[in-house]
Amino acid sequence: MQKIFDELNSLDKRCYEEFALTEDILMEHAANAMSLHIQENYQDKKTILIVCGSGNNGADGIALARLLYKKYKINLYLSSQPKSKMAILQYKRVQLLGINTIDTLEESDIVIDCIFGSGLNRALDKKSIELIEQLNSFDSVKISCDIPSGINGKGQVEDNAFFADTTITMGALKTSLYTDVSKDYVGNVIVANLGLPREIYEVDTNKYLLEEKDIVLPFRNKKNTHKGSYGHLNVVVGCKKGAGIIAAKAAFGFGAGLVSVVSHEDLDLPYHIMQSHFLSENCSAIAIGMGLGKYELNEVKEILSKDIPTIIDADLFYEDVILDVLHKDVVLTPHPKEFCALLKLCDIVDINIDTLQANRFLYVEMFTNKYPNVILLLKGANVIIANDKTMYINPLGSSILSKGGSGDVLSGLIASLLAQRYKPLDAAIHASLAHTLAASKYKKNDYSLIPSDLVEEVKKL
């Protein structure tokens, strides 16, 4: 698990004031980190195009040109003349070395994007858009310094952005690297050391990046147990029966000792899934909402009134009945459209999906500020899991999961861990990791996944 920060200016300032590190020292470490990455990974490449803007992001690139000089053929291109104090200084240094700039872009083995950093706070002008488009068209290894140019400090892309294979970000991870929009641009993210161990450079934060090693699977470590030891999950099945049945199968495959579906219709179920017309007396967790449709709301209200760990999904985000449980530590798993409906239902804000996707962290924070007990899992390219003031980002998902039924599998995984007495926040985190890791291990064509494939991969983790 790694820390994530909304901004790093205050951390840099702390380096100057508390540790007597200068801006120049931090920049030399930034450039050196990029230089080492290139030399360690691209010894077979001969030419490097470094494209620099007028500010400190450009200054990093100019310093990099100096460090790689004579090791590679360096083509240094200035998209505009150096303006910041450090950019002017770094440019003077390369001039004294005899490194010349080029006037016309040349396709090279490696392209380094140092045009704009994470401080970008305006729309790109026409010249910058055309420059980025040309760089994107090159068949080169593409590396961004700090953040791909065109992505602003909120992780938004207004016109276009540089498509990086690798982003070497400075000092610590930034929230703007982990918006849904950013995911297509950042590539592999590496943190550059700026002259201090990250444990010292970084301070407290309320955002964390989840990693594969963080997962805690429900392995059975005790020997003297029985099926009841691992909980009895009840999945409420509505008119779209498949969704609830998928969730039930996923839950059973992830360790729940018993799984019952609750439905007034007779269902064709696997032999290991039980059915009941009402909640079981020994029910230890409830999953409700997936494929629920127009279920009898008085009955839903009765189910939600139980003091039993609960995950809520899908159709219930459009119903007032959900307001009765938002004071409890329930797990909610909306996709963006459902979250917009929930925000409106809760009288927080009335927005469309585009507005939400451009400001996901903001609206998650607004919701959890109002309902601090709720565990919210907002689905997306990068999953956000939030509780009270803290957010966890799962970046391990992919478009493999963009299929009907994938969300129902996730609901079943979370519900299974709830039944096995995981704390609700832990259940959401570890089930989400299992969900995305299982998808990443699927070996067939990425368009072909069906829910049962995903459940099978979960079993192999």
Tab-separated table of C-alpha atoms in Angstrom:
chain	number	residue	atom	x	y	z
A	1	MET	CA	0.000	0.000	0.000
A	2	GLN	CA	1.442	3.347	-1.046
A	3	LYS	CA	0.540	6.881	-0.053
A	4	ILE	CA	-1.096	9.241	-2.557
A	5	PHE	CA	-1.166	13.055	-2.338
A	6	ASP	CA	-3.336	15.718	-3.945
A	7	GLU	CA	-0.343	18.075	-4.198
A	8	LEU	CA	3.389	17.939	-3.523
A	9	ASN	CA	4.390	21.598	-3.356
A	10	SER	CA	4.072	21.527	0.426
A	11	LEU	CA	6.273	18.425	0.584
A	12	ASP	CA	8.944	20.076	-1.560
A	13	LYS	CA	8.762	23.175	0.620
A	14	ARG	CA	9.278	21.005	3.692
A	15	CYS	CA	12.469	19.650	2.093
A	16	TYR	CA	13.786	23.194	1.695
A	17	GLU	CA	12.832	24.372	5.180
A	18	GLU	CA	13.472	21.304	7.359
A	19	PHE	CA	16.237	19.434	5.536
A	20	ALA	CA	18.163	22.249	3.787
A	21	LEU	CA	17.651	20.640	0.395
A	22	THR	CA	17.495	23.148	-2.434
A	23	GLU	CA	15.275	23.152	-5.484
A	24	ASP	CA	18.391	22.418	-7.523
A	25	ILE	CA	19.203	19.321	-5.457
A	26	LEU	CA	15.665	17.959	-5.825
A	27	MET	CA	15.791	18.546	-9.567
A	28	GLU	CA	19.126	16.774	-9.933
A	29	HIS	CA	17.697	13.740	-8.182
A	30	ALA	CA	14.606	13.856	-10.403
A	31	ALA	CA	16.703	13.956	-13.564
A	32	ASN	CA	19.032	11.265	-12.238
A	33	ALA	CA	16.088	8.941	-11.534
A	34	MET	CA	14.922	9.300	-15.126
A	35	SER	CA	18.467	8.817	-16.414
A	36	LEU	CA	18.970	5.616	-14.420
A	37	HIS	CA	15.632	4.194	-15.566
A	38	ILE	CA	16.525	4.787	-19.197
A	39	GLN	CA	20.042	3.390	-18.905
A	40	GLU	CA	18.870	0.289	-17.025
A	41	ASN	CA	16.003	-0.520	-19.381
A	42	TYR	CA	16.890	0.831	-22.817
A	43	GLN	CA	20.530	0.063	-23.482
A	44	ASP	CA	19.618	-1.045	-26.997
A	45	LYS	CA	18.080	2.320	-27.891
A	46	LYS	CA	20.292	4.874	-29.618
A	47	THR	CA	18.363	8.120	-30.005
A	48	ILE	CA	16.343	10.073	-27.468
A	49	LEU	CA	14.055	13.008	-28.164
A	50	ILE	CA	13.507	15.167	-25.057
A	51	VAL	CA	10.691	17.693	-25.482
A	52	CYS	CA	10.721	20.461	-22.878
A	53	GLY	CA	8.354	23.214	-21.853
A	54	SER	CA	9.259	26.534	-20.280
A	55	GLY	CA	8.741	25.629	-16.602
A	56	ASN	CA	10.239	23.247	-14.084
A	57	ASN	CA	8.966	20.162	-15.895
A	58	GLY	CA	10.980	21.343	-18.864
A	59	ALA	CA	13.916	22.021	-16.549
A	60	ASP	CA	13.837	18.369	-15.450
A	61	GLY	CA	14.073	17.377	-19.109
A	62	ILE	CA	16.936	19.742	-19.851
A	63	ALA	CA	18.836	18.357	-16.845
A	64	LEU	CA	18.146	14.853	-18.150
A	65	ALA	CA	19.672	15.783	-21.507
A	66	ARG	CA	22.875	16.744	-19.687
A	67	LEU	CA	23.021	13.439	-17.794
A	68	LEU	CA	22.456	11.329	-20.910
A	69	TYR	CA	24.762	13.354	-23.150
A	70	LYS	CA	27.363	11.165	-24.911
A	71	LYS	CA	25.554	7.980	-23.748
A	72	TYR	CA	22.815	8.413	-26.378
A	73	LYS	CA	22.212	10.702	-29.327
A	74	ILE	CA	20.196	13.451	-27.645
A	75	ASN	CA	17.696	15.538	-29.586
A	76	LEU	CA	16.653	18.382	-27.259
A	77	TYR	CA	13.547	20.228	-28.423
A	78	LEU	CA	12.212	23.315	-26.605
A	79	SER	CA	8.510	23.839	-27.196
A	80	SER	CA	8.982	27.337	-25.760
A	81	GLN	CA	11.893	29.241	-24.325
A	82	PRO	CA	12.835	28.558	-20.666
A	83	LYS	CA	11.031	30.904	-18.271
A	84	SER	CA	11.283	29.516	-14.755
A	85	LYS	CA	14.429	30.187	-12.739
A	86	MET	CA	15.443	26.506	-12.811
A	87	ALA	CA	14.681	26.099	-16.512
A	88	ILE	CA	16.920	29.063	-17.338
A	89	LEU	CA	19.712	27.661	-15.156
A	90	GLN	CA	19.495	24.152	-16.588
A	91	TYR	CA	19.475	25.519	-20.137
A	92	LYS	CA	22.624	27.521	-19.420
A	93	ARG	CA	24.314	24.328	-18.206
A	94	VAL	CA	23.548	22.353	-21.371
A	95	GLN	CA	24.689	25.246	-23.535
A	96	LEU	CA	28.019	25.299	-21.727
A	97	LEU	CA	28.339	21.587	-22.444
A	98	GLY	CA	27.713	22.196	-26.109
A	99	ILE	CA	24.347	20.416	-26.286
A	100	ASN	CA	22.376	21.986	-29.120
A	101	THR	CA	18.620	22.136	-29.492
A	102	ILE	CA	16.754	21.081	-32.615
A	103	ASP	CA	14.109	23.109	-34.437
A	104	THR	CA	12.197	20.225	-36.011
A	105	LEU	CA	10.892	17.155	-34.246
A	106	GLU	CA	12.700	13.977	-35.170
A	107	GLU	CA	11.257	10.534	-34.522
A	108	SER	CA	13.606	8.778	-32.085
A	109	ASP	CA	13.864	5.454	-30.287
A	110	ILE	CA	12.669	7.095	-27.067
A	111	VAL	CA	10.511	10.201	-26.601
A	112	ILE	CA	10.623	11.968	-23.228
A	113	ASP	CA	7.674	14.251	-22.483
A	114	CYS	CA	8.706	17.174	-20.250
A	115	ILE	CA	6.277	19.788	-21.551
A	116	PHE	CA	3.839	20.276	-18.662
A	117	GLY	CA	3.877	18.820	-15.145
A	118	SER	CA	1.142	18.211	-12.604
A	119	GLY	CA	0.763	21.955	-12.088
A	120	LEU	CA	-1.039	22.400	-15.423
A	121	ASN	CA	-4.135	24.474	-14.651
A	122	ARG	CA	-5.348	25.640	-18.062
A	123	ALA	CA	-6.538	24.295	-21.372
A	124	LEU	CA	-3.837	23.566	-23.929
A	125	ASP	CA	-3.288	26.044	-26.745
A	126	LYS	CA	-3.425	24.928	-30.375
A	127	LYS	CA	0.370	24.685	-30.681
A	128	SER	CA	0.618	22.390	-27.638
A	129	ILE	CA	-2.222	20.176	-28.860
A	130	GLU	CA	-0.547	19.763	-32.248
A	131	LEU	CA	2.803	19.044	-30.585
A	132	ILE	CA	1.352	16.311	-28.362
A	133	GLU	CA	-0.539	14.787	-31.292
A	134	GLN	CA	2.683	14.596	-33.291
A	135	LEU	CA	4.573	12.985	-30.409
A	136	ASN	CA	1.777	10.457	-29.938
A	137	SER	CA	2.049	9.498	-33.608
A	138	PHE	CA	5.702	8.443	-33.244
A	139	ASP	CA	6.460	4.740	-33.014
A	140	SER	CA	8.754	5.216	-30.029
A	141	VAL	CA	9.083	4.224	-26.406
A	142	LYS	CA	7.271	7.061	-24.620
A	143	ILE	CA	8.149	8.300	-21.131
A	144	SER	CA	6.545	11.181	-19.230
A	145	CYS	CA	8.217	13.272	-16.571
A	146	ASP	CA	5.959	13.695	-13.515
A	147	ILE	CA	2.639	13.308	-15.372
A	148	PRO	CA	1.729	13.016	-19.062
A	149	SER	CA	1.409	16.495	-20.545
A	150	GLY	CA	-2.214	17.484	-21.024
A	151	ILE	CA	-3.445	15.987	-17.742
A	152	ASN	CA	-4.126	18.742	-15.235
A	153	GLY	CA	-3.736	18.727	-11.470
A	154	LYS	CA	-7.201	17.188	-11.032
A	155	GLY	CA	-6.452	14.347	-13.430
A	156	GLN	CA	-8.633	15.787	-16.165
A	157	VAL	CA	-7.923	15.913	-19.913
A	158	GLU	CA	-9.602	18.776	-21.745
A	159	ASP	CA	-8.191	18.384	-25.257
A	160	ASN	CA	-5.481	15.762	-25.578
A	161	ALA	CA	-2.647	14.263	-23.563
A	162	PHE	CA	0.595	12.407	-24.134
A	163	PHE	CA	0.241	8.615	-24.176
A	164	ALA	CA	3.086	7.369	-21.975
A	165	ASP	CA	4.342	3.831	-21.671
A	166	THR	CA	5.938	4.879	-18.377
A	167	THR	CA	5.401	7.878	-16.141
A	168	ILE	CA	8.248	8.754	-13.774
A	169	THR	CA	6.537	10.910	-11.189
A	170	MET	CA	8.484	13.066	-8.772
A	171	GLY	CA	8.725	12.427	-5.033
A	172	ALA	CA	5.444	10.630	-4.392
A	173	LEU	CA	2.289	9.410	-6.073
A	174	LYS	CA	-0.308	12.002	-7.085
A	175	THR	CA	-4.081	11.704	-7.088
A	176	SER	CA	-4.176	13.046	-10.643
A	177	LEU	CA	-2.410	9.897	-11.880
A	178	TYR	CA	-5.301	7.724	-10.709
A	179	THR	CA	-8.436	9.238	-12.165
A	180	ASP	CA	-10.312	7.068	-14.643
A	181	VAL	CA	-9.339	9.444	-17.444
A	182	SER	CA	-5.634	9.235	-16.584
A	183	LYS	CA	-5.547	5.441	-16.762
A	184	ASP	CA	-5.205	5.385	-20.558
A	185	TYR	CA	-2.312	7.859	-20.503
A	186	VAL	CA	0.016	7.148	-17.577
A	187	GLY	CA	1.243	3.635	-18.364
A	188	ASN	CA	3.486	2.136	-15.690
A	189	VAL	CA	4.023	4.621	-12.838
A	190	ILE	CA	7.413	4.892	-11.114
A	191	VAL	CA	8.242	7.237	-8.230
A	192	ALA	CA	11.538	9.154	-8.462
A	193	ASN	CA	13.490	9.673	-5.247
A	194	LEU	CA	14.210	13.391	-4.739
A	195	GLY	CA	17.059	13.068	-2.277
A	196	LEU	CA	15.227	11.648	0.740
A	197	PRO	CA	13.747	8.230	1.478
A	198	ARG	CA	10.019	8.281	0.696
A	199	GLU	CA	9.309	7.518	4.357
A	200	ILE	CA	10.775	10.926	5.197
A	201	TYR	CA	9.667	12.886	2.132
A	202	GLU	CA	6.063	11.766	2.561
A	203	VAL	CA	3.782	12.892	5.378
A	204	ASP	CA	0.344	11.734	6.547
A	205	THR	CA	-2.356	11.394	3.916
A	206	ASN	CA	-5.917	10.137	3.558
A	207	LYS	CA	-5.433	8.400	0.183
A	208	TYR	CA	-3.696	5.096	-0.466
A	209	LEU	CA	-2.870	3.021	-3.527
A	210	LEU	CA	-3.680	-0.661	-3.156
A	211	GLU	CA	-1.196	-3.238	-4.444
A	212	GLU	CA	-1.397	-6.949	-5.189
A	213	LYS	CA	0.553	-7.774	-2.021
A	214	ASP	CA	-2.118	-6.115	0.141
A	215	ILE	CA	-4.711	-8.820	-0.451
A	216	VAL	CA	-5.751	-11.040	2.457
A	217	LEU	CA	-7.477	-14.163	1.117
A	218	PRO	CA	-9.900	-16.180	3.287
A	219	PHE	CA	-7.617	-19.172	3.795
A	220	ARG	CA	-8.831	-21.640	6.403
A	221	ASN	CA	-6.132	-21.806	9.038
A	222	LYS	CA	-8.091	-23.565	11.767
A	223	LYS	CA	-8.691	-27.324	11.667
A	224	ASN	CA	-11.556	-27.725	14.118
A	225	THR	CA	-14.292	-26.062	12.055
A	226	HIS	CA	-17.580	-26.789	10.288
A	227	LYS	CA	-19.542	-25.068	7.511
A	228	GLY	CA	-21.157	-22.704	9.984
A	229	SER	CA	-17.733	-21.467	10.982
A	230	TYR	CA	-17.513	-19.680	7.633
A	231	GLY	CA	-20.835	-17.927	7.714
A	232	HIS	CA	-24.219	-18.196	6.043
A	233	LEU	CA	-24.753	-15.629	3.303
A	234	ASN	CA	-28.245	-14.752	2.093
A	235	VAL	CA	-28.502	-13.284	-1.424
A	236	VAL	CA	-31.818	-11.604	-2.218
A	237	VAL	CA	-32.756	-12.504	-5.801
A	238	GLY	CA	-35.117	-10.244	-7.719
A	239	CYS	CA	-36.739	-10.252	-11.153
A	240	LYS	CA	-33.383	-10.323	-13.001
A	241	LYS	CA	-32.555	-13.665	-11.466
A	242	GLY	CA	-29.182	-14.174	-13.080
A	243	ALA	CA	-27.508	-11.315	-11.216
A	244	GLY	CA	-28.267	-12.710	-7.767
A	245	ILE	CA	-27.396	-16.256	-8.778
A	246	ILE	CA	-24.028	-15.087	-10.137
A	247	ALA	CA	-23.351	-13.332	-6.821
A	248	ALA	CA	-24.313	-16.474	-4.894
A	249	LYS	CA	-21.972	-18.671	-6.961
A	250	ALA	CA	-19.104	-16.199	-6.536
A	251	ALA	CA	-19.660	-16.063	-2.781
A	252	PHE	CA	-19.599	-19.833	-2.422
A	253	GLY	CA	-16.403	-20.039	-4.458
A	254	PHE	CA	-14.755	-17.444	-2.201
A	255	GLY	CA	-15.195	-19.322	1.026
A	256	ALA	CA	-18.660	-18.731	2.465
A	257	GLY	CA	-19.678	-21.868	4.356
A	258	LEU	CA	-23.328	-21.675	3.326
A	259	VAL	CA	-25.083	-19.616	0.664
A	260	SER	CA	-28.857	-19.272	0.345
A	261	VAL	CA	-30.774	-17.228	-2.190
A	262	VAL	CA	-33.926	-15.544	-0.955
A	263	SER	CA	-36.728	-15.613	-3.525
A	264	HIS	CA	-40.452	-16.353	-3.675
A	265	GLU	CA	-40.015	-18.068	-7.050
A	266	ASP	CA	-38.685	-21.553	-7.562
A	267	LEU	CA	-35.227	-21.192	-9.077
A	268	ASP	CA	-32.999	-23.600	-10.948
A	269	LEU	CA	-29.917	-23.512	-8.743
A	270	PRO	CA	-26.702	-25.496	-8.425
A	271	TYR	CA	-27.039	-28.194	-5.764
A	272	HIS	CA	-24.688	-26.410	-3.376
A	273	ILE	CA	-26.771	-23.202	-3.351
A	274	MET	CA	-29.825	-23.332	-1.104
A	275	GLN	CA	-33.073	-21.403	-1.421
A	276	SER	CA	-35.386	-19.817	1.109
A	277	HIS	CA	-38.415	-17.554	0.886
A	278	PHE	CA	-37.178	-15.503	3.837
A	279	LEU	CA	-33.889	-14.667	5.561
A	280	SER	CA	-32.291	-17.623	7.289
A	281	GLU	CA	-32.229	-17.599	11.082
A	282	ASN	CA	-28.447	-18.026	11.111
A	283	CYS	CA	-27.815	-15.500	8.346
A	284	SER	CA	-24.436	-13.795	8.888
A	285	ALA	CA	-24.451	-11.445	5.862
A	286	ILE	CA	-26.897	-10.113	3.287
A	287	ALA	CA	-26.373	-9.206	-0.376
A	288	ILE	CA	-29.201	-7.243	-1.940
A	289	GLY	CA	-29.832	-5.019	-4.951
A	290	MET	CA	-28.212	-6.877	-7.844
A	291	GLY	CA	-30.969	-7.574	-10.404
A	292	LEU	CA	-33.552	-6.711	-7.771
A	293	GLY	CA	-35.929	-4.829	-10.076
A	294	LYS	CA	-39.305	-3.918	-8.630
A	295	TYR	CA	-39.066	-6.089	-5.527
A	296	GLU	CA	-41.655	-5.484	-2.831
A	297	LEU	CA	-40.166	-2.459	-1.056
A	298	ASN	CA	-41.814	-3.192	2.291
A	299	GLU	CA	-40.038	-6.532	2.273
A	300	VAL	CA	-36.764	-4.849	1.293
A	301	LYS	CA	-37.223	-2.427	4.170
A	302	GLU	CA	-37.734	-5.336	6.555
A	303	ILE	CA	-34.569	-7.055	5.290
A	304	LEU	CA	-32.491	-3.876	5.579
A	305	SER	CA	-33.693	-3.294	9.143
A	306	LYS	CA	-31.789	-6.364	10.331
A	307	ASP	CA	-28.588	-5.793	12.265
A	308	ILE	CA	-26.611	-7.999	9.870
A	309	PRO	CA	-23.597	-7.014	7.726
A	310	THR	CA	-24.985	-5.993	4.346
A	311	ILE	CA	-23.802	-5.163	0.849
A	312	ILE	CA	-26.132	-3.128	-1.358
A	313	ASP	CA	-25.814	-2.892	-5.125
A	314	ALA	CA	-27.549	-1.831	-8.333
A	315	ASP	CA	-31.293	-1.156	-8.303
A	316	LEU	CA	-31.529	-0.017	-4.683
A	317	PHE	CA	-29.503	3.121	-5.446
A	318	TYR	CA	-32.640	4.527	-7.042
A	319	GLU	CA	-34.964	3.797	-4.089
A	320	ASP	CA	-35.643	5.944	-1.003
A	321	VAL	CA	-35.500	2.849	1.189
A	322	ILE	CA	-31.702	2.967	1.048
A	323	LEU	CA	-31.742	6.193	3.081
A	324	ASP	CA	-32.801	4.182	6.141
A	325	VAL	CA	-29.465	2.327	6.343
A	326	LEU	CA	-26.883	5.003	5.557
A	327	HIS	CA	-26.189	5.514	9.257
A	328	LYS	CA	-24.821	1.948	9.407
A	329	ASP	CA	-21.547	0.480	8.163
A	330	VAL	CA	-23.127	-1.056	5.073
A	331	VAL	CA	-21.105	-1.598	1.889
A	332	LEU	CA	-22.381	0.190	-1.225
A	333	THR	CA	-21.044	-0.743	-4.680
A	334	PRO	CA	-22.478	1.633	-7.309
A	335	HIS	CA	-21.223	2.181	-10.830
A	336	PRO	CA	-21.074	5.851	-11.954
A	337	LYS	CA	-24.682	6.127	-13.145
A	338	GLU	CA	-25.956	4.567	-9.931
A	339	PHE	CA	-23.731	6.819	-7.828
A	340	CYS	CA	-25.162	9.896	-9.562
A	341	ALA	CA	-28.642	8.657	-8.665
A	342	LEU	CA	-27.552	8.036	-5.069
A	343	LEU	CA	-26.025	11.508	-4.737
A	344	LYS	CA	-29.305	13.039	-5.900
A	345	LEU	CA	-31.383	10.764	-3.659
A	346	CYS	CA	-29.267	11.819	-0.664
A	347	ASP	CA	-29.741	15.499	-1.547
A	348	ILE	CA	-25.989	16.007	-1.954
A	349	VAL	CA	-25.779	17.096	-5.582
A	350	ASP	CA	-27.573	16.522	-8.890
A	351	ILE	CA	-24.938	15.792	-11.562
A	352	ASN	CA	-24.518	13.754	-14.724
A	353	ILE	CA	-22.005	10.967	-15.319
A	354	ASP	CA	-19.514	13.181	-17.185
A	355	THR	CA	-19.362	15.607	-14.263
A	356	LEU	CA	-18.872	12.752	-11.818
A	357	GLN	CA	-16.123	11.123	-13.888
A	358	ALA	CA	-14.229	14.411	-14.114
A	359	ASN	CA	-14.309	14.804	-10.310
A	360	ARG	CA	-14.666	11.316	-8.814
A	361	PHE	CA	-12.608	11.978	-5.690
A	362	LEU	CA	-14.535	15.166	-4.937
A	363	TYR	CA	-17.965	13.531	-5.022
A	364	VAL	CA	-16.826	10.463	-3.114
A	365	GLU	CA	-15.543	12.806	-0.429
A	366	MET	CA	-18.843	14.716	-0.357
A	367	PHE	CA	-20.776	11.485	0.111
A	368	THR	CA	-18.563	9.997	2.823
A	369	ASN	CA	-18.480	13.319	4.698
A	370	LYS	CA	-22.255	13.074	5.009
A	371	TYR	CA	-22.322	9.328	5.692
A	372	PRO	CA	-19.046	8.488	7.475
A	373	ASN	CA	-20.134	4.976	8.533
A	374	VAL	CA	-20.828	3.765	5.005
A	375	ILE	CA	-18.174	1.881	3.041
A	376	LEU	CA	-18.471	3.145	-0.525
A	377	LEU	CA	-16.946	1.254	-3.447
A	378	LEU	CA	-17.270	3.335	-6.606
A	379	LYS	CA	-16.673	1.156	-9.644
A	380	GLY	CA	-14.584	2.406	-12.529
A	381	ALA	CA	-11.319	1.977	-14.377
A	382	ASN	CA	-9.688	2.708	-11.020
A	383	VAL	CA	-11.905	1.569	-8.156
A	384	ILE	CA	-12.296	3.975	-5.224
A	385	ILE	CA	-13.072	2.481	-1.816
A	386	ALA	CA	-13.881	5.110	0.804
A	387	ASN	CA	-14.886	5.197	4.427
A	388	ASP	CA	-15.155	8.374	6.488
A	389	LYS	CA	-12.105	10.517	5.579
A	390	THR	CA	-9.992	7.784	3.986
A	391	MET	CA	-9.841	6.535	0.388
A	392	TYR	CA	-8.186	3.494	-1.135
A	393	ILE	CA	-7.618	3.234	-4.871
A	394	ASN	CA	-7.459	-0.118	-6.631
A	395	PRO	CA	-5.708	0.499	-9.987
A	396	LEU	CA	-5.439	-3.173	-10.985
A	397	GLY	CA	-8.634	-3.449	-13.020
A	398	SER	CA	-8.851	-3.606	-16.791
A	399	SER	CA	-11.377	-3.537	-19.621
A	400	ILE	CA	-11.640	-7.331	-19.304
A	401	LEU	CA	-14.136	-6.596	-16.524
A	402	SER	CA	-16.339	-4.410	-18.735
A	403	LYS	CA	-18.927	-7.161	-19.115
A	404	GLY	CA	-22.365	-7.782	-17.674
A	405	GLY	CA	-22.164	-9.886	-14.530
A	406	SER	CA	-18.681	-8.761	-13.458
A	407	GLY	CA	-20.182	-6.442	-10.859
A	408	ASP	CA	-22.400	-9.231	-9.565
A	409	VAL	CA	-19.300	-11.373	-9.028
A	410	LEU	CA	-17.751	-8.501	-7.047
A	411	SER	CA	-20.880	-8.215	-4.893
A	412	GLY	CA	-20.714	-11.933	-4.186
A	413	LEU	CA	-17.038	-11.746	-3.227
A	414	ILE	CA	-17.628	-8.874	-0.802
A	415	ALA	CA	-20.699	-10.598	0.650
A	416	SER	CA	-18.721	-13.808	1.122
A	417	LEU	CA	-16.079	-12.013	3.180
A	418	LEU	CA	-18.771	-10.256	5.210
A	419	ALA	CA	-20.302	-13.656	5.966
A	420	GLN	CA	-16.852	-14.863	7.040
A	421	ARG	CA	-16.719	-11.956	9.505
A	422	TYR	CA	-14.301	-9.656	7.741
A	423	LYS	CA	-14.847	-6.056	8.785
A	424	PRO	CA	-16.876	-4.261	6.080
A	425	LEU	CA	-14.012	-2.024	4.925
A	426	ASP	CA	-11.633	-4.989	4.778
A	427	ALA	CA	-14.218	-7.040	2.899
A	428	ALA	CA	-14.547	-4.323	0.247
A	429	ILE	CA	-10.771	-3.895	-0.120
A	430	HIS	CA	-9.799	-7.559	-0.309
A	431	ALA	CA	-12.736	-8.601	-2.494
A	432	SER	CA	-11.965	-5.776	-4.912
A	433	LEU	CA	-8.339	-6.887	-5.114
A	434	ALA	CA	-9.396	-10.497	-5.687
A	435	HIS	CA	-11.823	-9.358	-8.390
A	436	THR	CA	-9.239	-7.372	-10.363
A	437	LEU	CA	-6.385	-9.855	-9.850
A	438	ALA	CA	-8.568	-12.728	-11.026
A	439	ALA	CA	-9.357	-10.796	-14.202
A	440	SER	CA	-5.669	-10.065	-14.793
A	441	LYS	CA	-4.899	-13.803	-14.713
A	442	TYR	CA	-7.516	-14.680	-17.343
A	443	LYS	CA	-5.571	-16.089	-20.289
A	444	LYS	CA	-8.142	-16.077	-23.088
A	445	ASN	CA	-9.019	-13.123	-25.346
A	446	ASP	CA	-9.835	-10.066	-23.260
A	447	TYR	CA	-13.276	-9.708	-24.832
A	448	SER	CA	-14.395	-13.233	-23.947
A	449	LEU	CA	-14.698	-13.232	-20.150
A	450	ILE	CA	-17.965	-14.428	-18.649
A	451	PRO	CA	-18.831	-14.397	-14.926
A	452	SER	CA	-18.114	-18.084	-14.403
A	453	ASP	CA	-14.598	-17.567	-15.828
A	454	LEU	CA	-14.007	-14.854	-13.267
A	455	VAL	CA	-15.202	-17.071	-10.415
A	456	GLU	CA	-12.865	-19.846	-11.580
A	457	GLU	CA	-9.896	-17.441	-11.605
A	458	VAL	CA	-10.767	-16.250	-8.075
A	459	LYS	CA	-10.489	-19.850	-6.905
A	460	LYS	CA	-6.895	-20.007	-8.173
A	461	LEU	CA	-5.567	-16.916	-6.375
